[in-house]
Short mmCIF file of C-alpha atoms (C1' of nucleotides) in Angstrom, two decimals:
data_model
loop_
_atom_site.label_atom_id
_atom_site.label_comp_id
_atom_site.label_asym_id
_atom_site.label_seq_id
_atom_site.Cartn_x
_atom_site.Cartn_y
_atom_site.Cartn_z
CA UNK A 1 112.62 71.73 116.45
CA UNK A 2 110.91 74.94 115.47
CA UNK A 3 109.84 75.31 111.97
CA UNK A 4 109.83 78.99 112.11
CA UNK A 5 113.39 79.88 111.96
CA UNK A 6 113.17 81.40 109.05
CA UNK A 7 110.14 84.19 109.52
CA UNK A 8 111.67 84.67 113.09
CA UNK A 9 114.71 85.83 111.67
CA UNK A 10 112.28 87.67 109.39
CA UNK A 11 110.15 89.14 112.47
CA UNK A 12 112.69 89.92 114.36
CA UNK A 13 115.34 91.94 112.20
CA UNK A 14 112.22 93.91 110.94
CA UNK A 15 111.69 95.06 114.83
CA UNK A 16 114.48 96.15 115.17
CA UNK A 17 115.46 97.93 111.85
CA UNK A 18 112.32 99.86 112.48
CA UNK A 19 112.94 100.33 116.09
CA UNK A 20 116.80 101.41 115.30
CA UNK A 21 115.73 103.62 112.06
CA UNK A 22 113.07 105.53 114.11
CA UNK A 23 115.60 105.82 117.11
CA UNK A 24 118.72 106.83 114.82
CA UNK A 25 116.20 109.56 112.93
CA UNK A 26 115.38 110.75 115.96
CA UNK A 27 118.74 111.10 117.55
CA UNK A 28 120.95 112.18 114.74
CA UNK A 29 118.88 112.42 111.84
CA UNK A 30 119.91 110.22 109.95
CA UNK A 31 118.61 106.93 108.99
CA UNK A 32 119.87 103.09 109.69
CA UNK A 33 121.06 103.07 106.00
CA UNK A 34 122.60 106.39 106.05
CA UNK A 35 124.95 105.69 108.99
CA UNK A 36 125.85 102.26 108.08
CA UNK A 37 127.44 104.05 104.86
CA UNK A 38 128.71 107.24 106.80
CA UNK A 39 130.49 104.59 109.04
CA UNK A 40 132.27 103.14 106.16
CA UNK A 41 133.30 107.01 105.67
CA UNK A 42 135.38 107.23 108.68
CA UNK A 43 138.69 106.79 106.85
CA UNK A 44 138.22 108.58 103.51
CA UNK A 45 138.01 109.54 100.57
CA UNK A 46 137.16 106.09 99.18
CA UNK A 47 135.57 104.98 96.11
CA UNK A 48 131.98 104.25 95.73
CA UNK A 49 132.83 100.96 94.64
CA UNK A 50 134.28 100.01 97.87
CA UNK A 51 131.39 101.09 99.76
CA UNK A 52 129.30 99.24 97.47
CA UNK A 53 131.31 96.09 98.51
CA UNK A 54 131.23 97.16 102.59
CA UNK A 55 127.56 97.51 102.46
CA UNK A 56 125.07 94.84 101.80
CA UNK A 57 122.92 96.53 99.30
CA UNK A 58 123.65 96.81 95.17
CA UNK A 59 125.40 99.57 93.61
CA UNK A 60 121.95 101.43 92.17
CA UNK A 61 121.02 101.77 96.29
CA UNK A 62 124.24 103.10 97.20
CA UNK A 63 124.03 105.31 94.11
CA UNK A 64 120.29 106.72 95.48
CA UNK A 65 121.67 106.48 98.94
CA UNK A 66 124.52 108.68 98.24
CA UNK A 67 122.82 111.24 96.36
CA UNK A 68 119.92 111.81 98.93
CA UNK A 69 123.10 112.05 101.72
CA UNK A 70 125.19 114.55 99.09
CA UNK A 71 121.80 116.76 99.06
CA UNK A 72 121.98 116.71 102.60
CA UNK A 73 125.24 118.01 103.11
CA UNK A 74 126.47 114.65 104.86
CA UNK A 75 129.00 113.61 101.84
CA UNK A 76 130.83 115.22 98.89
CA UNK A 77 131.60 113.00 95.61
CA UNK A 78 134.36 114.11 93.46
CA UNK A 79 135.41 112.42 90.12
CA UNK A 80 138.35 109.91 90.91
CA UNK A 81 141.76 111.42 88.73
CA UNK A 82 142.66 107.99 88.19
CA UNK A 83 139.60 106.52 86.84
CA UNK A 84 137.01 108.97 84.67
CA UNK A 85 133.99 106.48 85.35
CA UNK A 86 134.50 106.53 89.62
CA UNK A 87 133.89 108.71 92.20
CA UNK A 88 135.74 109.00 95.26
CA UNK A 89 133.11 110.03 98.39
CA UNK A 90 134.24 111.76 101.44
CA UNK A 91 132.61 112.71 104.14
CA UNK A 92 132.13 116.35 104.92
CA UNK A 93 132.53 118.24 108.44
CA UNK A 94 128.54 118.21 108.82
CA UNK A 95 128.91 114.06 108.24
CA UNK A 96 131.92 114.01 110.32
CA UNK A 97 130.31 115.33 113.16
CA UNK A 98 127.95 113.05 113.33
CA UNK A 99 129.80 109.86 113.98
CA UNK A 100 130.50 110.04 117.11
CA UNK A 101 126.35 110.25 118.24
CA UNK A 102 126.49 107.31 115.90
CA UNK A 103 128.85 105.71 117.36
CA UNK A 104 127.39 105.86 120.83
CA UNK A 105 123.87 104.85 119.74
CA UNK A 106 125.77 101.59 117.47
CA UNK A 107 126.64 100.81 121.47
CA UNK A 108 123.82 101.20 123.05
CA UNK A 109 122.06 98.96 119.88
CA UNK A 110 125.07 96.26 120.47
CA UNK A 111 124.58 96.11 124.36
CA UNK A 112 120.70 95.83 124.01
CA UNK A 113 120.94 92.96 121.57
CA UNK A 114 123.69 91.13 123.91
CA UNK A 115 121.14 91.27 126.24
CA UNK A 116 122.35 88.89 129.38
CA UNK A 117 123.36 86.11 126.57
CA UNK A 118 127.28 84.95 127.68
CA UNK A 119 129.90 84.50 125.47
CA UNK A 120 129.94 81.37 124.32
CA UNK A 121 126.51 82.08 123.42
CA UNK A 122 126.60 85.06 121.61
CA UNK A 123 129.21 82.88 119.68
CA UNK A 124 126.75 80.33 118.44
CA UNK A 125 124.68 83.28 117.58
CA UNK A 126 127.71 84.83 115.60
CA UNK A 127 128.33 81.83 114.19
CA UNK A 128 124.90 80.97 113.02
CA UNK A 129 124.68 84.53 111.23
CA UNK A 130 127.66 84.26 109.75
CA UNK A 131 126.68 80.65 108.61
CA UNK A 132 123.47 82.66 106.82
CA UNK A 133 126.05 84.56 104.99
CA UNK A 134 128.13 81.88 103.54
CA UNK A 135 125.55 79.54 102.66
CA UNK A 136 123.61 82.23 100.90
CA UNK A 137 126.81 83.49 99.04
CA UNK A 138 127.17 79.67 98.18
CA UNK A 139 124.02 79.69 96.60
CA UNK A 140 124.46 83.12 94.58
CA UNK A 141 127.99 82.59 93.50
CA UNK A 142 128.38 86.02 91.53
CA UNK A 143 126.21 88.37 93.11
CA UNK A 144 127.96 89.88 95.40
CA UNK A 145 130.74 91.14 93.83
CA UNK A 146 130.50 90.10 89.68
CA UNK A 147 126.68 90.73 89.48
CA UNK A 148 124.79 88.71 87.17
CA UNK A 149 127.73 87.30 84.92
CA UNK A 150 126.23 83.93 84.98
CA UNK A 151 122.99 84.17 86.06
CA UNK A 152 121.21 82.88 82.91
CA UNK A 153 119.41 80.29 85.64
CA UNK A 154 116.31 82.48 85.73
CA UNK B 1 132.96 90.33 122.23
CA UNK B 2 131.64 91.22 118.80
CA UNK B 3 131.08 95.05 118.28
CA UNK B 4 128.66 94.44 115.10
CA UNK B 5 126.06 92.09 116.02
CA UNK B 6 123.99 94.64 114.57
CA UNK B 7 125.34 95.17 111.39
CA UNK B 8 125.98 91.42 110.79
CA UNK B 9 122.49 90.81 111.91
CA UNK B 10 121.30 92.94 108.95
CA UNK B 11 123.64 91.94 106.94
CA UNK B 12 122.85 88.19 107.46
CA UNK B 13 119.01 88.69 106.92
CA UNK B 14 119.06 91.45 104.02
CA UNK B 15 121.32 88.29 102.15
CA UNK B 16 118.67 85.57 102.90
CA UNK B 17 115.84 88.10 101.97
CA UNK B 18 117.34 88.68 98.73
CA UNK B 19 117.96 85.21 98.27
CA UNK B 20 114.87 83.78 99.36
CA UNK B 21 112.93 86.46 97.11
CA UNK B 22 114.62 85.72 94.30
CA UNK B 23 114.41 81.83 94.49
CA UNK B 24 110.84 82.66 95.37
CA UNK B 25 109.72 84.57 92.82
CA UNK B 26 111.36 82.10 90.35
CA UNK B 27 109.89 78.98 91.87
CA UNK B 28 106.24 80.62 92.84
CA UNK B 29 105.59 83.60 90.80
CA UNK B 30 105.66 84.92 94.78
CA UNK B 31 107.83 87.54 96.85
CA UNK B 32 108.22 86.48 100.39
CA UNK B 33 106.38 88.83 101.29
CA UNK B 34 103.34 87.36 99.54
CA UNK B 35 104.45 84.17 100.78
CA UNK B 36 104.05 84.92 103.96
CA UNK B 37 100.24 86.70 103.75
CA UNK B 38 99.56 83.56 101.77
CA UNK B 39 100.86 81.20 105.12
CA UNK B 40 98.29 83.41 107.09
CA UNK B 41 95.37 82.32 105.02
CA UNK B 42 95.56 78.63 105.09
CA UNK B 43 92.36 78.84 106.88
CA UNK B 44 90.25 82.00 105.32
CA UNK B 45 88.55 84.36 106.03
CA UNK B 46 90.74 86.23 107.81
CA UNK B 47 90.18 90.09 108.83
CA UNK B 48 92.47 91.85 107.17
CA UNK B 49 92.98 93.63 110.70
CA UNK B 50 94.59 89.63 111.98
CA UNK B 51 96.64 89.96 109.32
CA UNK B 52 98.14 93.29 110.08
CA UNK B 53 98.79 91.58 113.41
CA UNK B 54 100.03 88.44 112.28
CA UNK B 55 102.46 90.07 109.65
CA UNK B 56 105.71 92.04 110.63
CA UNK B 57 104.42 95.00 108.83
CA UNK B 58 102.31 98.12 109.23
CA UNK B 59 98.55 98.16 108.31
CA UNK B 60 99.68 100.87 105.12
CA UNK B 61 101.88 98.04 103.89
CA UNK B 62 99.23 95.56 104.01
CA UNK B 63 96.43 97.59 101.80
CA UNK B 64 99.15 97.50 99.01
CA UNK B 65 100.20 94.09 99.57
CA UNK B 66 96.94 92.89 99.07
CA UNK B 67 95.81 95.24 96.29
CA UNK B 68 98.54 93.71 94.27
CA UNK B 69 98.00 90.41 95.32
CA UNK B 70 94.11 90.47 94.45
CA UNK B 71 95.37 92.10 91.02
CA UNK B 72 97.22 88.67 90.28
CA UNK B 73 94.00 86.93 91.51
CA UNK B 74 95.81 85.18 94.46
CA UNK B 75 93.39 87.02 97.27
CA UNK B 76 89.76 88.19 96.98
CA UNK B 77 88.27 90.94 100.02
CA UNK B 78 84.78 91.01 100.80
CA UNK B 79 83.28 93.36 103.08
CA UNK B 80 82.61 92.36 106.55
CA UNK B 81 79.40 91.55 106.69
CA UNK B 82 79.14 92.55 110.69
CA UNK B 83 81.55 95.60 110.29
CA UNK B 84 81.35 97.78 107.79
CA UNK B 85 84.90 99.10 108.14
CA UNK B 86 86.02 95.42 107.75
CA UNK B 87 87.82 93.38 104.93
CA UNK B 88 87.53 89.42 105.21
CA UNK B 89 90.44 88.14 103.35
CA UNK B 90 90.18 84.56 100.88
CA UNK B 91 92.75 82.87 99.40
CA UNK B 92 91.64 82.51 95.97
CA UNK B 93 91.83 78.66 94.24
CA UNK B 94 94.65 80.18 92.06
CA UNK B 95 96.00 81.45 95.67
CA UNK B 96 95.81 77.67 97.51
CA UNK B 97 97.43 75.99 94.65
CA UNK B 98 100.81 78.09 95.50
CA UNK B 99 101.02 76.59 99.47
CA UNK B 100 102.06 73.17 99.22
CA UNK B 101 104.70 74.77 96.70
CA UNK B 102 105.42 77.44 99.37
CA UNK B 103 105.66 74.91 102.28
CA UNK B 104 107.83 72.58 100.30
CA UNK B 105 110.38 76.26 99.82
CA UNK B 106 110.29 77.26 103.65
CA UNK B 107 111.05 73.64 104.34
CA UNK B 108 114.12 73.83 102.29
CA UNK B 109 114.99 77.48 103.62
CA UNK B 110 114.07 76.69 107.32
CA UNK B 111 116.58 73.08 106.51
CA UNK B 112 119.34 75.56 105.28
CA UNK B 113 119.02 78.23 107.88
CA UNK B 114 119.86 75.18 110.61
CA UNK B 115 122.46 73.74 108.79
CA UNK B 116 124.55 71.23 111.07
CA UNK B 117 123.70 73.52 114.47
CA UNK B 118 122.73 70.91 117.11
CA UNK B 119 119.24 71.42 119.01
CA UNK B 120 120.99 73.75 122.11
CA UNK B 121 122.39 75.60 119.69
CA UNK B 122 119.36 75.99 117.61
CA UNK B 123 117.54 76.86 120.87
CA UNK B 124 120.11 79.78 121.66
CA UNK B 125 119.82 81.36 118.44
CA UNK B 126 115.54 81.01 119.02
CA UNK B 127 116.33 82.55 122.28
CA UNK B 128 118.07 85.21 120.87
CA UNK B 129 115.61 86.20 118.33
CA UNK B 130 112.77 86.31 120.50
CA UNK B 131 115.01 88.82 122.72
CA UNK B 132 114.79 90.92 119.90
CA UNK B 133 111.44 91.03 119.70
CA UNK B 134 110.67 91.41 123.26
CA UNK B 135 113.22 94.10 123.56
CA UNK B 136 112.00 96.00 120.26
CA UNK B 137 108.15 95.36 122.14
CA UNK B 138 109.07 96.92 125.08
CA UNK B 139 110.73 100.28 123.77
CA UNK B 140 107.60 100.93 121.32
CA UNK B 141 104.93 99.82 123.90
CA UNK B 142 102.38 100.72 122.07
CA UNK B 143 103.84 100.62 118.37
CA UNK B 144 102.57 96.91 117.76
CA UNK B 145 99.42 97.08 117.73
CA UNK B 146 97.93 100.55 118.92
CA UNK B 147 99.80 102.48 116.90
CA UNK B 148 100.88 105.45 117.89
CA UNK B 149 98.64 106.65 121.06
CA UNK B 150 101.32 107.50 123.09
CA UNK B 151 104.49 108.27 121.09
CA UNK B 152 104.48 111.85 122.29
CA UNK B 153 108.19 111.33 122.86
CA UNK B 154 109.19 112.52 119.34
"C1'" DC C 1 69.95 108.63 121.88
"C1'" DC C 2 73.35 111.37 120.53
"C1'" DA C 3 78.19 113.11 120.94
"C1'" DT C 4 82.73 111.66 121.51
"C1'" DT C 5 86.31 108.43 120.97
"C1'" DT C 6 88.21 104.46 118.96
"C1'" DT C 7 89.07 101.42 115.18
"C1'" DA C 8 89.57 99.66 110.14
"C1'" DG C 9 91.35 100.73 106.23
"C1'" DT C 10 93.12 103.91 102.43
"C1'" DA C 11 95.85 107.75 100.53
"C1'" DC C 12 100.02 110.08 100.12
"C1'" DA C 13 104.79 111.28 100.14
"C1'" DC C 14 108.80 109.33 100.80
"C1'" DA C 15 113.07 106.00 101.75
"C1'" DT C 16 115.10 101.97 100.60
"C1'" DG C 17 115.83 98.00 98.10
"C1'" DT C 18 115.68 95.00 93.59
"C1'" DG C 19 116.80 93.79 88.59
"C1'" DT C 20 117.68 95.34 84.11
"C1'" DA C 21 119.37 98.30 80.63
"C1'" DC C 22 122.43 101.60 79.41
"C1'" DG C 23 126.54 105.06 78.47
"C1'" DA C 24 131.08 106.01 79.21
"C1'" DA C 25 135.70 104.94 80.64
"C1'" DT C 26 139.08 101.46 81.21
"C1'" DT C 27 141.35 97.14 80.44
"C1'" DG C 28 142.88 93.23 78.00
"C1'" DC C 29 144.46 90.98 74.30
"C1'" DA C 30 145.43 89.80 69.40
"C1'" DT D 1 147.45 99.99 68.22
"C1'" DG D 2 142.78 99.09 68.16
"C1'" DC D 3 138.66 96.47 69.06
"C1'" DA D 4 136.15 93.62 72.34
"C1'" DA D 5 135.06 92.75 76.95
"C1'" DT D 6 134.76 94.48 81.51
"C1'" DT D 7 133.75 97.76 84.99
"C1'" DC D 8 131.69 102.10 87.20
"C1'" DG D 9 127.95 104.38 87.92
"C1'" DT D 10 123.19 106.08 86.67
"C1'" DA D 11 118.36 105.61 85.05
"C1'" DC D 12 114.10 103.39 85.24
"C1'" DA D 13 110.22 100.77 86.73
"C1'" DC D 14 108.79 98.51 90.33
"C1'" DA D 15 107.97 96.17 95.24
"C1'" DT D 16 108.03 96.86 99.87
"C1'" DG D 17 108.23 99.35 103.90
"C1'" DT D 18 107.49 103.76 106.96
"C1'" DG D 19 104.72 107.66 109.19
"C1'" DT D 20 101.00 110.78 108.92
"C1'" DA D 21 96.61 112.30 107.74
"C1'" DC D 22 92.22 111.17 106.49
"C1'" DT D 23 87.22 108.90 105.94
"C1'" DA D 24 83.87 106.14 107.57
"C1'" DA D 25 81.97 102.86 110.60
"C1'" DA D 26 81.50 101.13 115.29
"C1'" DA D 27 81.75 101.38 120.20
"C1'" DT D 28 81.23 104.06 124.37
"C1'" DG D 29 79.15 106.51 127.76
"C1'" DG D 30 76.58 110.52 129.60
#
DNA sequence: CCATTTTAGTACACATGTGTACGAATTGCA
DNA sequence: TGCAATTCGTACACATGTGTACTAAAATGG
């Protein structure tokens, strides 16, 4: 069986990050990163600590990704009244707009990567991603969510 | 079907990145990125130019990889002596001593990744990588390895 | 044989991600 | 109630990647 799986998986979700990021610049302006948060916007206000939790980068990447997007016009943050330390983010109109471009070009990026693979195959491949996911969430018990509570190990 | 193949596909790989760098680093001193220049000189010298072909990355990336990686004495570059442009990458002793650590590490990973997914199903998800990276080939024709000679079309 | 084009690699500015350390607000509990 | 622990977010230093612009060497071709 091929002994590669792992750099393949490496090779080819750097392809087509860059591929997608230079296509989604190009398009919209904005970049892979960018709209994967703006999508999270598209009920909102919400608080940066739930898009922290949607998106599968830590907290000090959303809190560069958000301020580069503010700058940009694409978001407004505004203290939460509940909680002095949070922020609630919301989209704004110039963000808003954008979505549904995005939304399209998500599309086209899903139909391209189904390729002519049927259903029960594109299962397996679900599956196997998914699979990834646990098993590496297994293995970092607390990052996701809790940080580094117990990660004296290193 | 699915709609986020594309998200989950980053998702799934930016999760075994992280945890396969971290692990990595802890076990080998090494990123994966490292790890994976290292893999390419198991038989040195290379031109530096193979390697830029050989790796997932852009030529830019590779000067710095290697400038840090000759900092921790893992690589040495001598000049080509039959182009005088050229680098011919060595894997240090210091660097050689890391592989059979390395290769024992992508065993385990690549082990992992397949978890209990029979051989067909292993051979879909293969399949389905390497439509990635044909697809992502054929919308930057020339991206690969010429660069950008024809990307008028921005 | 020289002028033009291509190629190898570096430099630079920047985006994105990481871990760690921190301040401030909130929560929990004695 | 009040202090300790937790949580939210930022700051910092750094690694890794991108595209573009550049230098210098090599290849090409009249």
């Amino acid at each position: 069986m091929e002994r590669r799986l792992f750099f393949l998986l490496n090779l080819a979700q750097r392809k087509l990050l860059r591929y997608a990021d230079a296509t989604c610049r190009a398009e919209t302006g904005l970049s892979v990163a960018q709209a994967a948060l703006l999508f999270e916007l598209a009920r909102d206000p919400r608080p940066q600590s739930e898009l922290v939790e949607a998106l599968p980068v830590r907290k000090a990447a959303v809190t560069g990704l958000l301020a580069r997007m503010e700058e940009n016009g694409l978001v407004v943050r505004r203290r939460d009244p509940a909680d002095g330390r949070a922020w609630l983010v919301e989209a704004t109109d110039a963000g808003r707009e954008r979505l549904p471009k995005l939304r399209r070009l998500l599309k086209r990026f899903n139909r391209a990567l189904q390729g002519d693979f049927n259903d029960e195959e594109l299962d397996t491949v679900i599956r196997f991603l998914n699979h990834i996911v646990t098993w590496t969430d297994q293995q970092e018990p607390s990052a996701s969510r809790k940080e580094h509570r117990d990660a004296a190990h290193l």
